[in-house]
Short mmCIF file of the C-alpha atoms (twelve columns), coordinates in Angstrom:
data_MODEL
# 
_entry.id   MODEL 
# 
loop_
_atom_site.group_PDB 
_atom_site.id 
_atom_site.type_symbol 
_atom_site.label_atom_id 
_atom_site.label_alt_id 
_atom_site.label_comp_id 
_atom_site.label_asym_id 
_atom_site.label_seq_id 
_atom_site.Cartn_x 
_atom_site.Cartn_y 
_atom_site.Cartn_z 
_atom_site.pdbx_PDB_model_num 
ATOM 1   C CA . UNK A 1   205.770 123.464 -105.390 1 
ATOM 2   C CA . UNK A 2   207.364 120.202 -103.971 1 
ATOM 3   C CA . UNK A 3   210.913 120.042 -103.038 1 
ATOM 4   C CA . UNK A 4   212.542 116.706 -102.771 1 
ATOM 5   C CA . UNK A 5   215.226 116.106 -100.463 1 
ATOM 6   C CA . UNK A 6   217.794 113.743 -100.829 1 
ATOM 7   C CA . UNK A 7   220.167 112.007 -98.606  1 
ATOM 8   C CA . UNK A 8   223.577 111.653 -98.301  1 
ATOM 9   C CA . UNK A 9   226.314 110.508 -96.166  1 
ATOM 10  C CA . UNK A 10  228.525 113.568 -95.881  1 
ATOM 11  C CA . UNK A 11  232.233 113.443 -95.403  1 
ATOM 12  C CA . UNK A 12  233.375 114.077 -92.228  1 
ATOM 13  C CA . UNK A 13  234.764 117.831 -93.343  1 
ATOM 14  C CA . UNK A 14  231.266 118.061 -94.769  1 
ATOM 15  C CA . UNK A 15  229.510 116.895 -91.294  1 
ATOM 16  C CA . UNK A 16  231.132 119.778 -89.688  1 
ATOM 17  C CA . UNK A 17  229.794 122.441 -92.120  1 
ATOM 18  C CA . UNK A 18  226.216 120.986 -91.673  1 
ATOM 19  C CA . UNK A 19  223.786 123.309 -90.671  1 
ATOM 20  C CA . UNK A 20  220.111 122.738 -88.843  1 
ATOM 21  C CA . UNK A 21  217.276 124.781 -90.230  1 
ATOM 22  C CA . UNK A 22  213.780 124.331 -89.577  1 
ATOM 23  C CA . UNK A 23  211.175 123.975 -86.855  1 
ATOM 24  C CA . UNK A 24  213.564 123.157 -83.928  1 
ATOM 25  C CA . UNK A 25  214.689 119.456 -84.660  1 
ATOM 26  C CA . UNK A 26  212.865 116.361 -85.653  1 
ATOM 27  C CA . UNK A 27  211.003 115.812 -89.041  1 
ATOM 28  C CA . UNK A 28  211.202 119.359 -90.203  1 
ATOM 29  C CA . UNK A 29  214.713 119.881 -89.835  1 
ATOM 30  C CA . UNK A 30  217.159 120.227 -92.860  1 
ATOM 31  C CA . UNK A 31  220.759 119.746 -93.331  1 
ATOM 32  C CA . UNK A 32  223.008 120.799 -96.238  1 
ATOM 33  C CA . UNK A 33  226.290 121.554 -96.404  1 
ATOM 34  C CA . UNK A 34  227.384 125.424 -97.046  1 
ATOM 35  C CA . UNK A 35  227.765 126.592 -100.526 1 
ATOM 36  C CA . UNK A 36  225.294 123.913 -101.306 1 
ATOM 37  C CA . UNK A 37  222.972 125.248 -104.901 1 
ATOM 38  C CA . UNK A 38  219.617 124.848 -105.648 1 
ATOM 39  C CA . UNK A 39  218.044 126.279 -109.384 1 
ATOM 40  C CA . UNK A 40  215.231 128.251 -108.274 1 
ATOM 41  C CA . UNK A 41  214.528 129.378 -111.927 1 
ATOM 42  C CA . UNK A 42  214.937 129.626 -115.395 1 
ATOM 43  C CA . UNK A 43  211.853 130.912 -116.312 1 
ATOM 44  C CA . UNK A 44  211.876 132.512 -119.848 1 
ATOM 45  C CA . UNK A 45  210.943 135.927 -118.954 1 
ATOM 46  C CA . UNK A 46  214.360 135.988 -116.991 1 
ATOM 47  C CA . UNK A 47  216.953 138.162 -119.416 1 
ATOM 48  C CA . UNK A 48  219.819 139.586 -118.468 1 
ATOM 49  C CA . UNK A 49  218.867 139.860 -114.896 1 
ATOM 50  C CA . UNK A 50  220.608 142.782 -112.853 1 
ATOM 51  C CA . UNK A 51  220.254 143.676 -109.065 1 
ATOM 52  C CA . UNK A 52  218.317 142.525 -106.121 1 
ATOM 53  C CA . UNK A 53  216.568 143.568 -102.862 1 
ATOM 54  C CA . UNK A 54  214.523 141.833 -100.125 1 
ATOM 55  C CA . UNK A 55  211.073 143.202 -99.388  1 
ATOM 56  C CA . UNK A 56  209.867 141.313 -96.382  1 
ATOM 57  C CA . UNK A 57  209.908 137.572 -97.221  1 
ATOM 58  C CA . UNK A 58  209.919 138.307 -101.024 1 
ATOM 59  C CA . UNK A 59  212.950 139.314 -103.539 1 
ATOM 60  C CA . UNK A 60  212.678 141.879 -106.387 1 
ATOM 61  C CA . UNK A 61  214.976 141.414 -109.307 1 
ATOM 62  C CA . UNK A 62  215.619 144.041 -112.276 1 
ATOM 63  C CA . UNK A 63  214.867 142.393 -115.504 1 
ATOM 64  C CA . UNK A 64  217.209 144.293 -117.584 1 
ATOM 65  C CA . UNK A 65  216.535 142.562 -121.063 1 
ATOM 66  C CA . UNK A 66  213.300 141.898 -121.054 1 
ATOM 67  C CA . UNK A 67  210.278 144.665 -121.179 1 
ATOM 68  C CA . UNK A 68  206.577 145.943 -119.845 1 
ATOM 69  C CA . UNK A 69  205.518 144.341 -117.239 1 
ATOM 70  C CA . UNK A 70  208.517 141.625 -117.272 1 
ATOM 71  C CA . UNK A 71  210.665 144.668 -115.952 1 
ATOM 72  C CA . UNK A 72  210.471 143.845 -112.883 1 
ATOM 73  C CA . UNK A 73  210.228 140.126 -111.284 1 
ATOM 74  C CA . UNK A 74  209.735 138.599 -108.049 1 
ATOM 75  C CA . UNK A 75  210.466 135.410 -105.990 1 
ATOM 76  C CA . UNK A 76  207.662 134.592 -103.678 1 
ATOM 77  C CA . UNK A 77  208.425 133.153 -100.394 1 
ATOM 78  C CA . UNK A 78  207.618 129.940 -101.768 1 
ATOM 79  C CA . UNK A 79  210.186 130.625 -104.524 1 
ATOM 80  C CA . UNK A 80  207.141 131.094 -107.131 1 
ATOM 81  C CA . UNK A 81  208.152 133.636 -110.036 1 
ATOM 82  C CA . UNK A 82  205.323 136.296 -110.516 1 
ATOM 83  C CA . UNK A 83  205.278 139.316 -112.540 1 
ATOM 84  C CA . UNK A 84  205.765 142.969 -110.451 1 
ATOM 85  C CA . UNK A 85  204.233 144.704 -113.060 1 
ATOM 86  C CA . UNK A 86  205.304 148.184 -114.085 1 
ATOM 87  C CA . UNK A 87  204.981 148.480 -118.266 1 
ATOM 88  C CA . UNK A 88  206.848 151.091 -120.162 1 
ATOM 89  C CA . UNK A 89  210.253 150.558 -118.525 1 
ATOM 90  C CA . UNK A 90  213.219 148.919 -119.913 1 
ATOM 91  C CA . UNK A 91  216.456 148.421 -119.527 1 
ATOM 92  C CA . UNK A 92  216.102 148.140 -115.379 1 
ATOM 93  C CA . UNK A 93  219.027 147.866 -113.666 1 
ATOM 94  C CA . UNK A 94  218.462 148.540 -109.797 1 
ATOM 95  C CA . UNK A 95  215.646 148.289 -108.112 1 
ATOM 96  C CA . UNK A 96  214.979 149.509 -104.018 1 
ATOM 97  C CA . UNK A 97  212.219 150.027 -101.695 1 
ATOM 98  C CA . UNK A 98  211.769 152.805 -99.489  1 
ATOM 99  C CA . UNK A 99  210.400 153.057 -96.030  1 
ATOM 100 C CA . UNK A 100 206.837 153.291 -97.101  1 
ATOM 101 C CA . UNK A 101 207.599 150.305 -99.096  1 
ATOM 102 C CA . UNK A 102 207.227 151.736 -102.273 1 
ATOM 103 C CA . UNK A 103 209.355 150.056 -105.312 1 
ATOM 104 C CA . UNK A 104 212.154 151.943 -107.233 1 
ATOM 105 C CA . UNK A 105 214.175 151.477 -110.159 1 
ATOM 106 C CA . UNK A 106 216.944 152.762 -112.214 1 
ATOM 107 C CA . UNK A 107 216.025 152.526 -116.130 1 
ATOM 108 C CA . UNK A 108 215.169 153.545 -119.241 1 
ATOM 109 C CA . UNK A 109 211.381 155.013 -119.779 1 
ATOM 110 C CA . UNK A 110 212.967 155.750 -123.484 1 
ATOM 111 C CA . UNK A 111 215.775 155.200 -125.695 1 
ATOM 112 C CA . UNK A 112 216.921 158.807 -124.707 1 
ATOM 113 C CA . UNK A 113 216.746 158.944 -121.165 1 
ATOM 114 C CA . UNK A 114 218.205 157.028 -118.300 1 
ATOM 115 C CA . UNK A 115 216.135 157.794 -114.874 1 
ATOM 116 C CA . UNK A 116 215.114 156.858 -111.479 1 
ATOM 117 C CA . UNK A 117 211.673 156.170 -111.654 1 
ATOM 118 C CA . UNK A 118 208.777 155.554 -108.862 1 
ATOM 119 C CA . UNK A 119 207.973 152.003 -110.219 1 
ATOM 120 C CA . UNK A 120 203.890 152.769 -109.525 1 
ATOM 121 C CA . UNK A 121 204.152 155.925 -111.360 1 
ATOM 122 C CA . UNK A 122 205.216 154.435 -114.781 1 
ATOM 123 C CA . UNK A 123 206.673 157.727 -115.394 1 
ATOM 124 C CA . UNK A 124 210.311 159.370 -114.552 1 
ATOM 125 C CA . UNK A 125 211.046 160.297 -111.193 1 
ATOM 126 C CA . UNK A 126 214.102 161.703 -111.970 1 
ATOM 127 C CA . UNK A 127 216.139 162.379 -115.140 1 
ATOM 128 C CA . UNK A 128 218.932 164.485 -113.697 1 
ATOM 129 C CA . UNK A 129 220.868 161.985 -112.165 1 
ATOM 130 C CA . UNK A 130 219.684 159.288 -114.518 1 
ATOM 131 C CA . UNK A 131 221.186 156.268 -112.956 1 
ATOM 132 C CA . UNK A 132 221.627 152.904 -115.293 1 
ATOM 133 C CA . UNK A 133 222.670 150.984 -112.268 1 
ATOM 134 C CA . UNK A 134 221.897 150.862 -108.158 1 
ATOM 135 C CA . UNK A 135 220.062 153.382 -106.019 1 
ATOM 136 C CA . UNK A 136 219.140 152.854 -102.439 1 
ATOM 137 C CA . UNK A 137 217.140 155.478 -99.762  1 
ATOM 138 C CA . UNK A 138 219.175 156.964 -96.187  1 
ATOM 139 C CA . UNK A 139 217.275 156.426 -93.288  1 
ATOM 140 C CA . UNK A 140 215.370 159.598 -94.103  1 
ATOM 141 C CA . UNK A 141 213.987 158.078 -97.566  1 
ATOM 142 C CA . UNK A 142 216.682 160.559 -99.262  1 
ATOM 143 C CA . UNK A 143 217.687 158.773 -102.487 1 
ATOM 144 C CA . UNK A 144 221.630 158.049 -103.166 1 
ATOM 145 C CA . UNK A 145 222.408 157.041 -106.743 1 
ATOM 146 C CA . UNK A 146 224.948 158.151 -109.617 1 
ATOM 147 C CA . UNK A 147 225.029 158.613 -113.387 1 
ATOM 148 C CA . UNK A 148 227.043 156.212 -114.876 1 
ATOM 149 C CA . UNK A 149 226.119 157.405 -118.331 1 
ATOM 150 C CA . UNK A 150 228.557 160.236 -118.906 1 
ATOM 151 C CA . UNK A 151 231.749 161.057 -117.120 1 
ATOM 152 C CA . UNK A 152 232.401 162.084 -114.692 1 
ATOM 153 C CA . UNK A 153 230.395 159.516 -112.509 1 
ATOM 154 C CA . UNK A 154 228.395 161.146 -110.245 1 
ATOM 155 C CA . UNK A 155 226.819 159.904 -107.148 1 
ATOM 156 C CA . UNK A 156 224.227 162.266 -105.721 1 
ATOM 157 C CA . UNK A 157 221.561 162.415 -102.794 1 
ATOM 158 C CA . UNK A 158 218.390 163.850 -103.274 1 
ATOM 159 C CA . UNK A 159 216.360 165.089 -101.204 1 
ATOM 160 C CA . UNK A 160 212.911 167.195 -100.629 1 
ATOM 161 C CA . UNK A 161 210.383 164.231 -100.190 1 
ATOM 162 C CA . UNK A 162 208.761 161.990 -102.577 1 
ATOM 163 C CA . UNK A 163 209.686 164.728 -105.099 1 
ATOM 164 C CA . UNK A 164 213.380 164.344 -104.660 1 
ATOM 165 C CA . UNK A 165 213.938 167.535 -106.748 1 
ATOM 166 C CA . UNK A 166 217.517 168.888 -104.516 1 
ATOM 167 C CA . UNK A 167 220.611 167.043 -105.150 1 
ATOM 168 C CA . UNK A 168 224.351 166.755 -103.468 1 
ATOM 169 C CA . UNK A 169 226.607 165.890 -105.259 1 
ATOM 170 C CA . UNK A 170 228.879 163.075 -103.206 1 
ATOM 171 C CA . UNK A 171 232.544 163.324 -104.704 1 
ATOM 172 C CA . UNK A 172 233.859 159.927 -105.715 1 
ATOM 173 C CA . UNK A 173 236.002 159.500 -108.989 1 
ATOM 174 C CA . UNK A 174 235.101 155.768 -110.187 1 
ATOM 175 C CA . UNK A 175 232.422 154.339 -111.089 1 
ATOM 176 C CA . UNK A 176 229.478 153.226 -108.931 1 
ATOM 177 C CA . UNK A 177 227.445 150.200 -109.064 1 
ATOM 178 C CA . UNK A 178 225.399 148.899 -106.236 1 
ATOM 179 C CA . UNK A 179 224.377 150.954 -103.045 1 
ATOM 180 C CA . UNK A 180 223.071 149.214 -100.132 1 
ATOM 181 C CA . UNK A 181 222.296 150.348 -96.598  1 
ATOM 182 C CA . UNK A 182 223.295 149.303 -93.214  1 
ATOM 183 C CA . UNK A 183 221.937 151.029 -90.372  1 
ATOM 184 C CA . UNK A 184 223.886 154.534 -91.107  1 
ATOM 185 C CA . UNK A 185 226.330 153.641 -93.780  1 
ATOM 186 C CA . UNK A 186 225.868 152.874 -97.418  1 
ATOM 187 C CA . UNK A 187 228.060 150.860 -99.082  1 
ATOM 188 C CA . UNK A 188 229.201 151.246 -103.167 1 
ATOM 189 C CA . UNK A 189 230.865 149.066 -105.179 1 
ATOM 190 C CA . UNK A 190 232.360 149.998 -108.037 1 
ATOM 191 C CA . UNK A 191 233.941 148.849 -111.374 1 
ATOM 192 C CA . UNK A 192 237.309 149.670 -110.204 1 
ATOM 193 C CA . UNK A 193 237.082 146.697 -107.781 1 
ATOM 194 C CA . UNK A 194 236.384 148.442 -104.818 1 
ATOM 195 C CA . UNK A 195 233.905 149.043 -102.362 1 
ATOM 196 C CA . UNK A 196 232.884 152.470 -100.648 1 
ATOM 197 C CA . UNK A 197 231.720 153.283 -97.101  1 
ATOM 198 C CA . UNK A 198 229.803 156.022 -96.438  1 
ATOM 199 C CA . UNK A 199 228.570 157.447 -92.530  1 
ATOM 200 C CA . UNK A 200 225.273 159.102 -93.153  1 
ATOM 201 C CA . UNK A 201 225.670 160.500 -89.786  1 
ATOM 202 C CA . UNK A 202 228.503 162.732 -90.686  1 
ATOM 203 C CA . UNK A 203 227.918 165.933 -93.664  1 
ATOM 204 C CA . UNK A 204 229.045 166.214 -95.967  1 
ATOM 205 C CA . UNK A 205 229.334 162.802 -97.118  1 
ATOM 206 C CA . UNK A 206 233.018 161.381 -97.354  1 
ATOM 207 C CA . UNK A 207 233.309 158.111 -99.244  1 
ATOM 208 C CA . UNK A 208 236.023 155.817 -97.480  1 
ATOM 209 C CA . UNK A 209 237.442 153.054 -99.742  1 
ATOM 210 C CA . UNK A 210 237.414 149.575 -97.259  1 
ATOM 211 C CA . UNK A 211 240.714 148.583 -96.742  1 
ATOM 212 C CA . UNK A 212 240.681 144.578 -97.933  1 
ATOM 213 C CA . UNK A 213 242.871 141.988 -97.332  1 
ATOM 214 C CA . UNK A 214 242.869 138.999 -98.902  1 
ATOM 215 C CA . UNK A 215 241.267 137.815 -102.302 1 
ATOM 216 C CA . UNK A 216 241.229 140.688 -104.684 1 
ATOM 217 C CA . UNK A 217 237.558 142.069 -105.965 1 
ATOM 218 C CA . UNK A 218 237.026 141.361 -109.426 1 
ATOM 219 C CA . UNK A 219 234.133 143.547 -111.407 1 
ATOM 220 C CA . UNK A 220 232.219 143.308 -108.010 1 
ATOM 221 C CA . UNK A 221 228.288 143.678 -108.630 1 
ATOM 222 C CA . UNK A 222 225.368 143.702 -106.120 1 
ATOM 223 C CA . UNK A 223 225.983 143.428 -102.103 1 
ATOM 224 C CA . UNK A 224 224.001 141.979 -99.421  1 
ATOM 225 C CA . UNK A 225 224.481 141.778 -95.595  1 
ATOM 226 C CA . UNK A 226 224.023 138.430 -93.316  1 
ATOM 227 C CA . UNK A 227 224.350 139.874 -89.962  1 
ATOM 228 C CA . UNK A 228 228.237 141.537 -89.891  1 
ATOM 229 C CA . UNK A 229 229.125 139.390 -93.258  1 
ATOM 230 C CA . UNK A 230 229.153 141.058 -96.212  1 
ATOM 231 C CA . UNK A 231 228.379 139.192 -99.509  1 
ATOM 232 C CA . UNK A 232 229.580 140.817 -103.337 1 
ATOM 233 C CA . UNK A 233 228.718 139.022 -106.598 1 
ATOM 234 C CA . UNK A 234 231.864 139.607 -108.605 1 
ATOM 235 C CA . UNK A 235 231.120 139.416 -112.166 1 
ATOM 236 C CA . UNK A 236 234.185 138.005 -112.833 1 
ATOM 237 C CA . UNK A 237 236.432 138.483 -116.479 1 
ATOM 238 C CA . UNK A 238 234.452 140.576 -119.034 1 
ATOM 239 C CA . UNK A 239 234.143 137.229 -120.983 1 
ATOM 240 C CA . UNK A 240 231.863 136.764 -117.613 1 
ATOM 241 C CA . UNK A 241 232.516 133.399 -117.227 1 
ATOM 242 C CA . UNK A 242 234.680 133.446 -114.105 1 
ATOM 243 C CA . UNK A 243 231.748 135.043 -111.574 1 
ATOM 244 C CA . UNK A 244 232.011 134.070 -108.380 1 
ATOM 245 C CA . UNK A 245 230.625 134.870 -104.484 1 
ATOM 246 C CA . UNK A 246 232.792 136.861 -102.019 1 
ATOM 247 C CA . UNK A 247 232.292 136.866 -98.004  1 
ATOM 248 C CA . UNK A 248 233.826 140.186 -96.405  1 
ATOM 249 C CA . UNK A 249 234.031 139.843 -92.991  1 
ATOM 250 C CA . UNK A 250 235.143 142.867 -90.371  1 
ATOM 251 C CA . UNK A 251 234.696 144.664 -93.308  1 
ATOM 252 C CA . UNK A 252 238.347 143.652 -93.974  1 
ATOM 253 C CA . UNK A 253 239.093 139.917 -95.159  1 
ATOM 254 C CA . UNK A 254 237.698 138.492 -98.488  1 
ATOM 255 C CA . UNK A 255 237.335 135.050 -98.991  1 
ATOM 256 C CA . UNK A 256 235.365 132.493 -101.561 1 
ATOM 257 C CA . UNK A 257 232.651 131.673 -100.748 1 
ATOM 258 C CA . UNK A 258 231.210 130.240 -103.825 1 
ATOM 259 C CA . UNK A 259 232.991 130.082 -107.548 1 
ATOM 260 C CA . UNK A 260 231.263 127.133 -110.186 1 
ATOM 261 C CA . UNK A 261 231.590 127.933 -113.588 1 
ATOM 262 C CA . UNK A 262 228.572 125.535 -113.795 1 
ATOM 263 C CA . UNK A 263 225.773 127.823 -111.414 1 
ATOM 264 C CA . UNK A 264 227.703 131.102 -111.074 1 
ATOM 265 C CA . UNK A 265 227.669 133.558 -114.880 1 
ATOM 266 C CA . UNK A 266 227.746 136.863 -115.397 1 
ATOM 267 C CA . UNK A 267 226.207 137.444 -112.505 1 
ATOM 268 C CA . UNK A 268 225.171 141.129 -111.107 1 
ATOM 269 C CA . UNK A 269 222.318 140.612 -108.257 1 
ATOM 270 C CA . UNK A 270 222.618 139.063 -104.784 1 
ATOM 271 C CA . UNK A 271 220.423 138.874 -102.299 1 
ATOM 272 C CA . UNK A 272 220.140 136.680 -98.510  1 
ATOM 273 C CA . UNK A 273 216.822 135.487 -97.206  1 
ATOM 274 C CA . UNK A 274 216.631 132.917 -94.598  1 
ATOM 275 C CA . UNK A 275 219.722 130.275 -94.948  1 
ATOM 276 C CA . UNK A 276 219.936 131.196 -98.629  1 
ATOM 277 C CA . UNK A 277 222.119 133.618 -100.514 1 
ATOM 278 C CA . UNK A 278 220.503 134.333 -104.259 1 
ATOM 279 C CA . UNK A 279 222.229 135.432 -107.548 1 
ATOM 280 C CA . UNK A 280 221.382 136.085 -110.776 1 
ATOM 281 C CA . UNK A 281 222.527 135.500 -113.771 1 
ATOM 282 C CA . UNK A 282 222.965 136.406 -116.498 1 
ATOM 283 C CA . UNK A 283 223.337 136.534 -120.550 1 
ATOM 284 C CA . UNK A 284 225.859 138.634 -121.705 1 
ATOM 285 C CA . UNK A 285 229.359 139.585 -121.162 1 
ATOM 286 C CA . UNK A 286 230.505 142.946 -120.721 1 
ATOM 287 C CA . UNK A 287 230.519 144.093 -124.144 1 
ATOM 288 C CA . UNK A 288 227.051 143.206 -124.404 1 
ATOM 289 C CA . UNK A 289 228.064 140.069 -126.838 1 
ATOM 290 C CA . UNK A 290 226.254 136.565 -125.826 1 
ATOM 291 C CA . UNK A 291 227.490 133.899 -123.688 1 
ATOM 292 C CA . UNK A 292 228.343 130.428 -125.445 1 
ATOM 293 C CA . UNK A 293 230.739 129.042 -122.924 1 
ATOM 294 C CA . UNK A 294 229.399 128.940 -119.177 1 
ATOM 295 C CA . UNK A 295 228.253 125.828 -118.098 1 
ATOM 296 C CA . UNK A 296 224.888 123.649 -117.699 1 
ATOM 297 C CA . UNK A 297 223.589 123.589 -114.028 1 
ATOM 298 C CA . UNK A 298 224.256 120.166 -112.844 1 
ATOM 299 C CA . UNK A 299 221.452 117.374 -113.254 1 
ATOM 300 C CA . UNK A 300 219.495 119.580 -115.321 1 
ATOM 301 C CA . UNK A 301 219.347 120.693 -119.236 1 
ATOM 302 C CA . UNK A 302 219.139 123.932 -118.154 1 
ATOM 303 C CA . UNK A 303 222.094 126.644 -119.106 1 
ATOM 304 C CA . UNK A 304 223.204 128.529 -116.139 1 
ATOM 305 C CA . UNK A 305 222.315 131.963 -117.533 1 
ATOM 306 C CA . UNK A 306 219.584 134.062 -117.608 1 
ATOM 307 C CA . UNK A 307 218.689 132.185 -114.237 1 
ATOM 308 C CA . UNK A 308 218.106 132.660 -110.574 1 
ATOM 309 C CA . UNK A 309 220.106 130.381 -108.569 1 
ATOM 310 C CA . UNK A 310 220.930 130.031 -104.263 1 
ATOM 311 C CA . UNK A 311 223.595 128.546 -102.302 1 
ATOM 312 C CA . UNK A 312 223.108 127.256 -98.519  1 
ATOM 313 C CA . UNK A 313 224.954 129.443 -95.982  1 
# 
């Protein structure tokens, strides 16, 4: 794949935002300023695209409206889109890796049942605490999730190996969507515009809401981690044309970092590799009716949903 690079004459607030990347200086290095997108793709196979998570250099995406072995998707270092395999699951919504590196998802092996599911199984893991939306592993490889299908919403850990057959039930009254892991905390966001903090270190678990200052969370989605900053794709209005990036830094302020009606629609995944913070978007609002009124992706034909897209950080 070839990448041009143009150039520009930044403004002088722009000049200070520059960052270097590359091989030290010289012809390799790149500057853009931050917040700066780049399409990565619009493949067709990309519907309804849900969350993320980094395995090494590459990104794994849950394909939630497409099927067999479109499931699951992946962004190659060099940004190619290749198939992850995995037929008979639908509906995908999360997707993790453990510490053996093996790939799992939150689905749908059939109309009936919502599950965790060992992705190179092709069959359900788990049914019990049939998840429809994130799942990550503890430091042990114990597997937190939640049902999000019936109330009340649920999030349990489950242990006993690769079998994962005891759950705990982890007491938290709204409704979880992505789990990630730092070190010894796990962090939840949920629909009620909040995100949860949990010390593995410390049982029984005890989810502690963050205490934020500043912009207010707005259907926050997926969450990744730069370093100390945290980054939440916030879906935005149910119409999901309003989605837009959030930095959390100390855990406390929230600030914009991104919001462009034009790269940025009802979006659910996020994931940083490199100088690059990905997002997904996506098709539908949240009543599961189509988009018609996001924008096109500047300099491009193409529609900003049912894309991957990255902004420079």
């Amino acid at each position: 794949m070839t990448i041009s690079i143009q150039s520009f004459i930044p403004t002088l607030a722009a000049a200070m935002a520059l960052t270097m990347v590359g091989c030290g200086g010289g012809n390799n290095s790149v500057g853009e300023p931050t917040g700066n997108p780049h399409l990565v793709s619009a493949d067709s196979r990309i519907m309804s695209p849900k969350l993320m998570t980094v395995d090494g250099t590459d990104i794994y995406f849950a394909n939630q409206g497409n099927t067999g072995i479109n499931s699951v998707l992946r962004i190659s270092q060099i940004e190619s889109l290749d198939t992850a395999g995995y037929p008979g699951f639908y509906e995908v919504y999360g997707v993790a890796f453990n510490s053996n590196r093996e790939l799992y998802v939150t689905g749908k092996p059939s109309s009936n049942i919502a599950a965790v599911l060992k992705a190179t199984s092709g069959s359900p893991l788990i049914t019990s605490i049939g998840s429809y939306y994130g799942l990550a592993f503890l430091a042990n490889d114990d597997l937190i999730s939640a049902i999000q299908n019936s109330p009340p919403m649920t999030v349990s850990v489950n242990t006993s190996a690769s079998s994962y057959t005891n759950s705990t039930a982890v007491n938290i009254t709204e409704t979880p969507l992505s789990f990630v892991r730092k070190g010894q905390f796990v962090y939840i966001s949920t629909q009620q515009n909040r995100i949860y903090k949990i010390d593995t270190t410390i049982t029984p678990f005890s989810p502690t809401p963050l205490v934020l200052t500043g912009l207010a969370l707005e259907s926050p989605n997926g969450i990744a981690f730069d370093g100390d900053d945290m980054y939440v794709v916030n879906f935005g209005p149910s119409t999901g044309t309003g989605s837009w990036i959030a930095k959390i830094t100390n855990e406390t302020t929230v600030t914009e970092f991104k919001k462009d009606i034009n790269w940025l629609c009802a979006s659910a995944g996020i994931a940083v590799r490199g100088n690059y913070i990905y997002v997904s978007n996506g098709s539908k609002d949240m009543n599961g009716n189509p988009i018609t009124s996001c924008g096109t992706i500047p300099n491009t034909t193409t529609s900003n949903k049912n894309t991957i897209v990255k902004f420079f950080h």
